[in-house]
Amino acid sequence: MVPERVTLVTLGTFSMPKLRAFYRGIGWEETPTSNDQYSVFTTAGVLLSLYPYEELLKDAGLQLTGIQPVEPAFRGITLAINVEEPEQVDDIMEQVRKAGAKILREPHEASWGGRTAYFADPENHVWEVAWNPSALFDESGAMISF
């Protein structure tokens, strides 16, 4: 049986210093093992790592298939930061704006009854910031249900 959990999300980066600075700039804490070649940030429930794009291709065995680095663009995946209060959506969007994020969609009331907004980090990894009135969080802040 495959364990039902996500423990680590790795973003392939074209500029490690730029992306590390962004995530530090929004107040996220790096682990002591982080360096200029591999960076890991602690979050509730999952670790977020940054790894050079070309090295990630090689590590995944994709270099041999002819996949080549391209300009950062939407990759068909979003990451989410779910919060406990609707006001936090607006507060977080202001923080990421100041850190250099591109705001894709300003905070608004969602059709499903919550509050949501979207931003892209400096390499166009897309994040949603959302408040869902039915979300449940554990003691560490990880969302366990909605």
mmCIF file with all atom_site columns, C-alpha atoms in Angstrom:
data_model
loop_
_atom_site.group_PDB
_atom_site.id
_atom_site.type_symbol
_atom_site.label_atom_id
_atom_site.label_alt_id
_atom_site.label_comp_id
_atom_site.label_asym_id
_atom_site.label_entity_id
_atom_site.label_seq_id
_atom_site.pdbx_PDB_ins_code
_atom_site.Cartn_x
_atom_site.Cartn_y
_atom_site.Cartn_z
_atom_site.occupancy
_atom_site.B_iso_or_equiv
_atom_site.pdbx_formal_charge
_atom_site.auth_seq_id
_atom_site.auth_comp_id
_atom_site.auth_asym_id
_atom_site.auth_atom_id
_atom_site.pdbx_PDB_model_num
ATOM 1   C CA . MET A 1 1   ? 0.000   0.000  0.000   1.00 0.00 ? 1   MET A CA 1
ATOM 2   C CA . VAL A 1 2   ? 1.253   3.481  -0.871  1.00 0.00 ? 2   VAL A CA 1
ATOM 3   C CA . PRO A 1 3   ? 1.084   5.791  2.182   1.00 0.00 ? 3   PRO A CA 1
ATOM 4   C CA . GLU A 1 4   ? -1.591  8.493  1.740   1.00 0.00 ? 4   GLU A CA 1
ATOM 5   C CA . ARG A 1 5   ? 0.576   11.528 2.343   1.00 0.00 ? 5   ARG A CA 1
ATOM 6   C CA . VAL A 1 6   ? 2.590   14.217 0.603   1.00 0.00 ? 6   VAL A CA 1
ATOM 7   C CA . THR A 1 7   ? 5.772   14.935 2.536   1.00 0.00 ? 7   THR A CA 1
ATOM 8   C CA . LEU A 1 8   ? 7.906   17.047 0.198   1.00 0.00 ? 8   LEU A CA 1
ATOM 9   C CA . VAL A 1 9   ? 7.191   19.328 -2.756  1.00 0.00 ? 9   VAL A CA 1
ATOM 10  C CA . THR A 1 10  ? 10.202  20.297 -4.877  1.00 0.00 ? 10  THR A CA 1
ATOM 11  C CA . LEU A 1 11  ? 10.137  23.285 -7.210  1.00 0.00 ? 11  LEU A CA 1
ATOM 12  C CA . GLY A 1 12  ? 12.673  23.259 -10.030 1.00 0.00 ? 12  GLY A CA 1
ATOM 13  C CA . THR A 1 13  ? 14.296  26.678 -10.087 1.00 0.00 ? 13  THR A CA 1
ATOM 14  C CA . PHE A 1 14  ? 16.127  28.618 -12.775 1.00 0.00 ? 14  PHE A CA 1
ATOM 15  C CA . SER A 1 15  ? 17.624  31.063 -10.237 1.00 0.00 ? 15  SER A CA 1
ATOM 16  C CA . MET A 1 16  ? 18.176  29.577 -6.787  1.00 0.00 ? 16  MET A CA 1
ATOM 17  C CA . PRO A 1 17  ? 19.279  32.889 -5.185  1.00 0.00 ? 17  PRO A CA 1
ATOM 18  C CA . LYS A 1 18  ? 16.221  34.746 -6.491  1.00 0.00 ? 18  LYS A CA 1
ATOM 19  C CA . LEU A 1 19  ? 13.713  32.104 -5.416  1.00 0.00 ? 19  LEU A CA 1
ATOM 20  C CA . ARG A 1 20  ? 15.374  31.528 -2.027  1.00 0.00 ? 20  ARG A CA 1
ATOM 21  C CA . ALA A 1 21  ? 15.246  35.285 -1.396  1.00 0.00 ? 21  ALA A CA 1
ATOM 22  C CA . PHE A 1 22  ? 11.547  35.392 -2.267  1.00 0.00 ? 22  PHE A CA 1
ATOM 23  C CA . TYR A 1 23  ? 10.540  32.634 0.159   1.00 0.00 ? 23  TYR A CA 1
ATOM 24  C CA . ARG A 1 24  ? 12.758  34.093 2.876   1.00 0.00 ? 24  ARG A CA 1
ATOM 25  C CA . GLY A 1 25  ? 11.177  37.474 2.117   1.00 0.00 ? 25  GLY A CA 1
ATOM 26  C CA . ILE A 1 26  ? 7.692   36.179 2.920   1.00 0.00 ? 26  ILE A CA 1
ATOM 27  C CA . GLY A 1 27  ? 9.012   34.975 6.271   1.00 0.00 ? 27  GLY A CA 1
ATOM 28  C CA . TRP A 1 28  ? 9.471   31.248 5.643   1.00 0.00 ? 28  TRP A CA 1
ATOM 29  C CA . GLU A 1 29  ? 12.204  29.503 7.598   1.00 0.00 ? 29  GLU A CA 1
ATOM 30  C CA . GLU A 1 30  ? 14.852  27.426 5.854   1.00 0.00 ? 30  GLU A CA 1
ATOM 31  C CA . THR A 1 31  ? 16.217  24.263 7.399   1.00 0.00 ? 31  THR A CA 1
ATOM 32  C CA . PRO A 1 32  ? 19.888  24.270 8.496   1.00 0.00 ? 32  PRO A CA 1
ATOM 33  C CA . THR A 1 33  ? 20.787  21.945 5.597   1.00 0.00 ? 33  THR A CA 1
ATOM 34  C CA . SER A 1 34  ? 19.828  24.567 2.995   1.00 0.00 ? 34  SER A CA 1
ATOM 35  C CA . ASN A 1 35  ? 22.520  25.942 0.720   1.00 0.00 ? 35  ASN A CA 1
ATOM 36  C CA . ASP A 1 36  ? 22.972  27.476 -2.746  1.00 0.00 ? 36  ASP A CA 1
ATOM 37  C CA . GLN A 1 37  ? 22.348  24.120 -4.465  1.00 0.00 ? 37  GLN A CA 1
ATOM 38  C CA . TYR A 1 38  ? 19.356  22.837 -2.496  1.00 0.00 ? 38  TYR A CA 1
ATOM 39  C CA . SER A 1 39  ? 17.054  24.713 -0.178  1.00 0.00 ? 39  SER A CA 1
ATOM 40  C CA . VAL A 1 40  ? 14.313  23.390 2.115   1.00 0.00 ? 40  VAL A CA 1
ATOM 41  C CA . PHE A 1 41  ? 11.623  25.423 3.893   1.00 0.00 ? 41  PHE A CA 1
ATOM 42  C CA . THR A 1 42  ? 9.517   24.100 6.748   1.00 0.00 ? 42  THR A CA 1
ATOM 43  C CA . THR A 1 43  ? 5.750   24.411 6.445   1.00 0.00 ? 43  THR A CA 1
ATOM 44  C CA . ALA A 1 44  ? 2.877   22.757 8.277   1.00 0.00 ? 44  ALA A CA 1
ATOM 45  C CA . GLY A 1 45  ? 2.638   19.163 7.135   1.00 0.00 ? 45  GLY A CA 1
ATOM 46  C CA . VAL A 1 46  ? 5.006   19.232 4.142   1.00 0.00 ? 46  VAL A CA 1
ATOM 47  C CA . LEU A 1 47  ? 8.490   20.485 3.338   1.00 0.00 ? 47  LEU A CA 1
ATOM 48  C CA . LEU A 1 48  ? 8.995   22.784 0.343   1.00 0.00 ? 48  LEU A CA 1
ATOM 49  C CA . SER A 1 49  ? 12.312  22.389 -1.432  1.00 0.00 ? 49  SER A CA 1
ATOM 50  C CA . LEU A 1 50  ? 14.021  24.326 -4.206  1.00 0.00 ? 50  LEU A CA 1
ATOM 51  C CA . TYR A 1 51  ? 16.409  22.542 -6.562  1.00 0.00 ? 51  TYR A CA 1
ATOM 52  C CA . PRO A 1 52  ? 18.020  23.711 -9.825  1.00 0.00 ? 52  PRO A CA 1
ATOM 53  C CA . TYR A 1 53  ? 15.732  22.842 -12.739 1.00 0.00 ? 53  TYR A CA 1
ATOM 54  C CA . GLU A 1 54  ? 18.379  21.076 -14.839 1.00 0.00 ? 54  GLU A CA 1
ATOM 55  C CA . GLU A 1 55  ? 19.526  19.001 -11.853 1.00 0.00 ? 55  GLU A CA 1
ATOM 56  C CA . LEU A 1 56  ? 15.916  18.036 -11.112 1.00 0.00 ? 56  LEU A CA 1
ATOM 57  C CA . LEU A 1 57  ? 15.509  16.843 -14.718 1.00 0.00 ? 57  LEU A CA 1
ATOM 58  C CA . LYS A 1 58  ? 18.591  14.650 -14.364 1.00 0.00 ? 58  LYS A CA 1
ATOM 59  C CA . ASP A 1 59  ? 17.539  13.362 -10.948 1.00 0.00 ? 59  ASP A CA 1
ATOM 60  C CA . ALA A 1 60  ? 14.123  12.337 -12.294 1.00 0.00 ? 60  ALA A CA 1
ATOM 61  C CA . GLY A 1 61  ? 15.669  10.641 -15.328 1.00 0.00 ? 61  GLY A CA 1
ATOM 62  C CA . LEU A 1 62  ? 14.066  13.092 -17.732 1.00 0.00 ? 62  LEU A CA 1
ATOM 63  C CA . GLN A 1 63  ? 17.208  14.557 -19.291 1.00 0.00 ? 63  GLN A CA 1
ATOM 64  C CA . LEU A 1 64  ? 17.430  11.592 -21.654 1.00 0.00 ? 64  LEU A CA 1
ATOM 65  C CA . THR A 1 65  ? 13.931  12.190 -23.041 1.00 0.00 ? 65  THR A CA 1
ATOM 66  C CA . GLY A 1 66  ? 14.898  15.466 -24.655 1.00 0.00 ? 66  GLY A CA 1
ATOM 67  C CA . ILE A 1 67  ? 13.004  17.719 -22.245 1.00 0.00 ? 67  ILE A CA 1
ATOM 68  C CA . GLN A 1 68  ? 14.894  20.992 -22.139 1.00 0.00 ? 68  GLN A CA 1
ATOM 69  C CA . PRO A 1 69  ? 14.578  23.960 -19.768 1.00 0.00 ? 69  PRO A CA 1
ATOM 70  C CA . VAL A 1 70  ? 12.158  26.601 -20.963 1.00 0.00 ? 70  VAL A CA 1
ATOM 71  C CA . GLU A 1 71  ? 11.255  30.021 -19.725 1.00 0.00 ? 71  GLU A CA 1
ATOM 72  C CA . PRO A 1 72  ? 9.266   29.737 -16.502 1.00 0.00 ? 72  PRO A CA 1
ATOM 73  C CA . ALA A 1 73  ? 5.564   29.482 -17.310 1.00 0.00 ? 73  ALA A CA 1
ATOM 74  C CA . PHE A 1 74  ? 2.411   28.010 -15.825 1.00 0.00 ? 74  PHE A CA 1
ATOM 75  C CA . ARG A 1 75  ? 3.023   24.301 -15.326 1.00 0.00 ? 75  ARG A CA 1
ATOM 76  C CA . GLY A 1 76  ? -0.586  23.151 -14.820 1.00 0.00 ? 76  GLY A CA 1
ATOM 77  C CA . ILE A 1 77  ? -0.263  22.853 -11.041 1.00 0.00 ? 77  ILE A CA 1
ATOM 78  C CA . THR A 1 78  ? -1.085  25.143 -8.146  1.00 0.00 ? 78  THR A CA 1
ATOM 79  C CA . LEU A 1 79  ? 0.034   25.029 -4.543  1.00 0.00 ? 79  LEU A CA 1
ATOM 80  C CA . ALA A 1 80  ? -2.208  26.297 -1.764  1.00 0.00 ? 80  ALA A CA 1
ATOM 81  C CA . ILE A 1 81  ? -1.860  28.077 1.541   1.00 0.00 ? 81  ILE A CA 1
ATOM 82  C CA . ASN A 1 82  ? -5.109  27.569 3.434   1.00 0.00 ? 82  ASN A CA 1
ATOM 83  C CA . VAL A 1 83  ? -5.775  29.836 6.395   1.00 0.00 ? 83  VAL A CA 1
ATOM 84  C CA . GLU A 1 84  ? -8.071  29.889 9.411   1.00 0.00 ? 84  GLU A CA 1
ATOM 85  C CA . GLU A 1 85  ? -9.643  33.363 8.947   1.00 0.00 ? 85  GLU A CA 1
ATOM 86  C CA . PRO A 1 86  ? -10.858 35.191 5.791   1.00 0.00 ? 86  PRO A CA 1
ATOM 87  C CA . GLU A 1 87  ? -8.880  38.353 6.655   1.00 0.00 ? 87  GLU A CA 1
ATOM 88  C CA . GLN A 1 88  ? -5.660  36.351 6.443   1.00 0.00 ? 88  GLN A CA 1
ATOM 89  C CA . VAL A 1 89  ? -6.100  35.993 2.678   1.00 0.00 ? 89  VAL A CA 1
ATOM 90  C CA . ASP A 1 90  ? -5.815  39.771 2.251   1.00 0.00 ? 90  ASP A CA 1
ATOM 91  C CA . ASP A 1 91  ? -2.934  40.064 4.742   1.00 0.00 ? 91  ASP A CA 1
ATOM 92  C CA . ILE A 1 92  ? -0.915  37.317 3.064   1.00 0.00 ? 92  ILE A CA 1
ATOM 93  C CA . MET A 1 93  ? -1.466  38.787 -0.388  1.00 0.00 ? 93  MET A CA 1
ATOM 94  C CA . GLU A 1 94  ? -0.048  42.101 0.800   1.00 0.00 ? 94  GLU A CA 1
ATOM 95  C CA . GLN A 1 95  ? 2.995   40.327 2.251   1.00 0.00 ? 95  GLN A CA 1
ATOM 96  C CA . VAL A 1 96  ? 3.726   38.386 -0.936  1.00 0.00 ? 96  VAL A CA 1
ATOM 97  C CA . ARG A 1 97  ? 3.163   41.524 -3.052  1.00 0.00 ? 97  ARG A CA 1
ATOM 98  C CA . LYS A 1 98  ? 5.823   43.341 -1.000  1.00 0.00 ? 98  LYS A CA 1
ATOM 99  C CA . ALA A 1 99  ? 8.198   40.382 -1.412  1.00 0.00 ? 99  ALA A CA 1
ATOM 100 C CA . GLY A 1 100 ? 7.916   40.565 -5.216  1.00 0.00 ? 100 GLY A CA 1
ATOM 101 C CA . ALA A 1 101 ? 5.117   38.154 -6.106  1.00 0.00 ? 101 ALA A CA 1
ATOM 102 C CA . LYS A 1 102 ? 3.026   38.749 -9.197  1.00 0.00 ? 102 LYS A CA 1
ATOM 103 C CA . ILE A 1 103 ? -0.615  39.027 -8.136  1.00 0.00 ? 103 ILE A CA 1
ATOM 104 C CA . LEU A 1 104 ? -2.697  36.941 -10.512 1.00 0.00 ? 104 LEU A CA 1
ATOM 105 C CA . ARG A 1 105 ? -6.076  37.406 -8.860  1.00 0.00 ? 105 ARG A CA 1
ATOM 106 C CA . GLU A 1 106 ? -6.835  39.770 -6.007  1.00 0.00 ? 106 GLU A CA 1
ATOM 107 C CA . PRO A 1 107 ? -8.676  38.518 -2.899  1.00 0.00 ? 107 PRO A CA 1
ATOM 108 C CA . HIS A 1 108 ? -12.350 37.882 -3.588  1.00 0.00 ? 108 HIS A CA 1
ATOM 109 C CA . GLU A 1 109 ? -15.343 35.942 -2.344  1.00 0.00 ? 109 GLU A CA 1
ATOM 110 C CA . ALA A 1 110 ? -15.327 32.501 -3.945  1.00 0.00 ? 110 ALA A CA 1
ATOM 111 C CA . SER A 1 111 ? -18.363 30.835 -5.486  1.00 0.00 ? 111 SER A CA 1
ATOM 112 C CA . TRP A 1 112 ? -17.930 27.943 -3.009  1.00 0.00 ? 112 TRP A CA 1
ATOM 113 C CA . GLY A 1 113 ? -18.373 30.258 0.006   1.00 0.00 ? 113 GLY A CA 1
ATOM 114 C CA . GLY A 1 114 ? -14.794 31.054 0.995   1.00 0.00 ? 114 GLY A CA 1
ATOM 115 C CA . ARG A 1 115 ? -12.266 33.766 0.199   1.00 0.00 ? 115 ARG A CA 1
ATOM 116 C CA . THR A 1 116 ? -9.414  33.208 -2.249  1.00 0.00 ? 116 THR A CA 1
ATOM 117 C CA . ALA A 1 117 ? -6.633  34.884 -4.228  1.00 0.00 ? 117 ALA A CA 1
ATOM 118 C CA . TYR A 1 118 ? -3.738  33.785 -6.459  1.00 0.00 ? 118 TYR A CA 1
ATOM 119 C CA . PHE A 1 119 ? -0.113  34.859 -6.873  1.00 0.00 ? 119 PHE A CA 1
ATOM 120 C CA . ALA A 1 120 ? 2.947   33.664 -8.772  1.00 0.00 ? 120 ALA A CA 1
ATOM 121 C CA . ASP A 1 121 ? 6.415   33.566 -7.245  1.00 0.00 ? 121 ASP A CA 1
ATOM 122 C CA . PRO A 1 122 ? 9.316   35.065 -9.263  1.00 0.00 ? 122 PRO A CA 1
ATOM 123 C CA . GLU A 1 123 ? 9.528   31.899 -11.408 1.00 0.00 ? 123 GLU A CA 1
ATOM 124 C CA . ASN A 1 124 ? 5.763   31.617 -12.003 1.00 0.00 ? 124 ASN A CA 1
ATOM 125 C CA . HIS A 1 125 ? 4.973   28.820 -9.566  1.00 0.00 ? 125 HIS A CA 1
ATOM 126 C CA . VAL A 1 126 ? 1.293   29.531 -8.893  1.00 0.00 ? 126 VAL A CA 1
ATOM 127 C CA . TRP A 1 127 ? -0.041  29.699 -5.331  1.00 0.00 ? 127 TRP A CA 1
ATOM 128 C CA . GLU A 1 128 ? -3.593  30.026 -4.081  1.00 0.00 ? 128 GLU A CA 1
ATOM 129 C CA . VAL A 1 129 ? -4.265  31.633 -0.706  1.00 0.00 ? 129 VAL A CA 1
ATOM 130 C CA . ALA A 1 130 ? -7.645  30.473 0.542   1.00 0.00 ? 130 ALA A CA 1
ATOM 131 C CA . TRP A 1 131 ? -9.985  30.537 3.487   1.00 0.00 ? 131 TRP A CA 1
ATOM 132 C CA . ASN A 1 132 ? -12.497 27.704 3.430   1.00 0.00 ? 132 ASN A CA 1
ATOM 133 C CA . PRO A 1 133 ? -15.143 27.986 6.168   1.00 0.00 ? 133 PRO A CA 1
ATOM 134 C CA . SER A 1 134 ? -15.302 24.200 6.526   1.00 0.00 ? 134 SER A CA 1
ATOM 135 C CA . ALA A 1 135 ? -11.528 23.560 6.684   1.00 0.00 ? 135 ALA A CA 1
ATOM 136 C CA . LEU A 1 136 ? -10.151 21.696 9.684   1.00 0.00 ? 136 LEU A CA 1
ATOM 137 C CA . PHE A 1 137 ? -6.529  22.023 10.813  1.00 0.00 ? 137 PHE A CA 1
ATOM 138 C CA . ASP A 1 138 ? -4.472  19.894 13.180  1.00 0.00 ? 138 ASP A CA 1
ATOM 139 C CA . GLU A 1 139 ? -2.351  21.260 16.032  1.00 0.00 ? 139 GLU A CA 1
ATOM 140 C CA . SER A 1 140 ? 0.611   21.846 13.676  1.00 0.00 ? 140 SER A CA 1
ATOM 141 C CA . GLY A 1 141 ? -1.468  23.946 11.274  1.00 0.00 ? 141 GLY A CA 1
ATOM 142 C CA . ALA A 1 142 ? -1.759  21.279 8.584   1.00 0.00 ? 142 ALA A CA 1
ATOM 143 C CA . MET A 1 143 ? -5.154  21.115 6.905   1.00 0.00 ? 143 MET A CA 1
ATOM 144 C CA . ILE A 1 144 ? -6.694  17.705 7.523   1.00 0.00 ? 144 ILE A CA 1
ATOM 145 C CA . SER A 1 145 ? -10.148 18.116 5.983   1.00 0.00 ? 145 SER A CA 1
ATOM 146 C CA . PHE A 1 146 ? -12.553 20.511 4.295   1.00 0.00 ? 146 PHE A CA 1
#
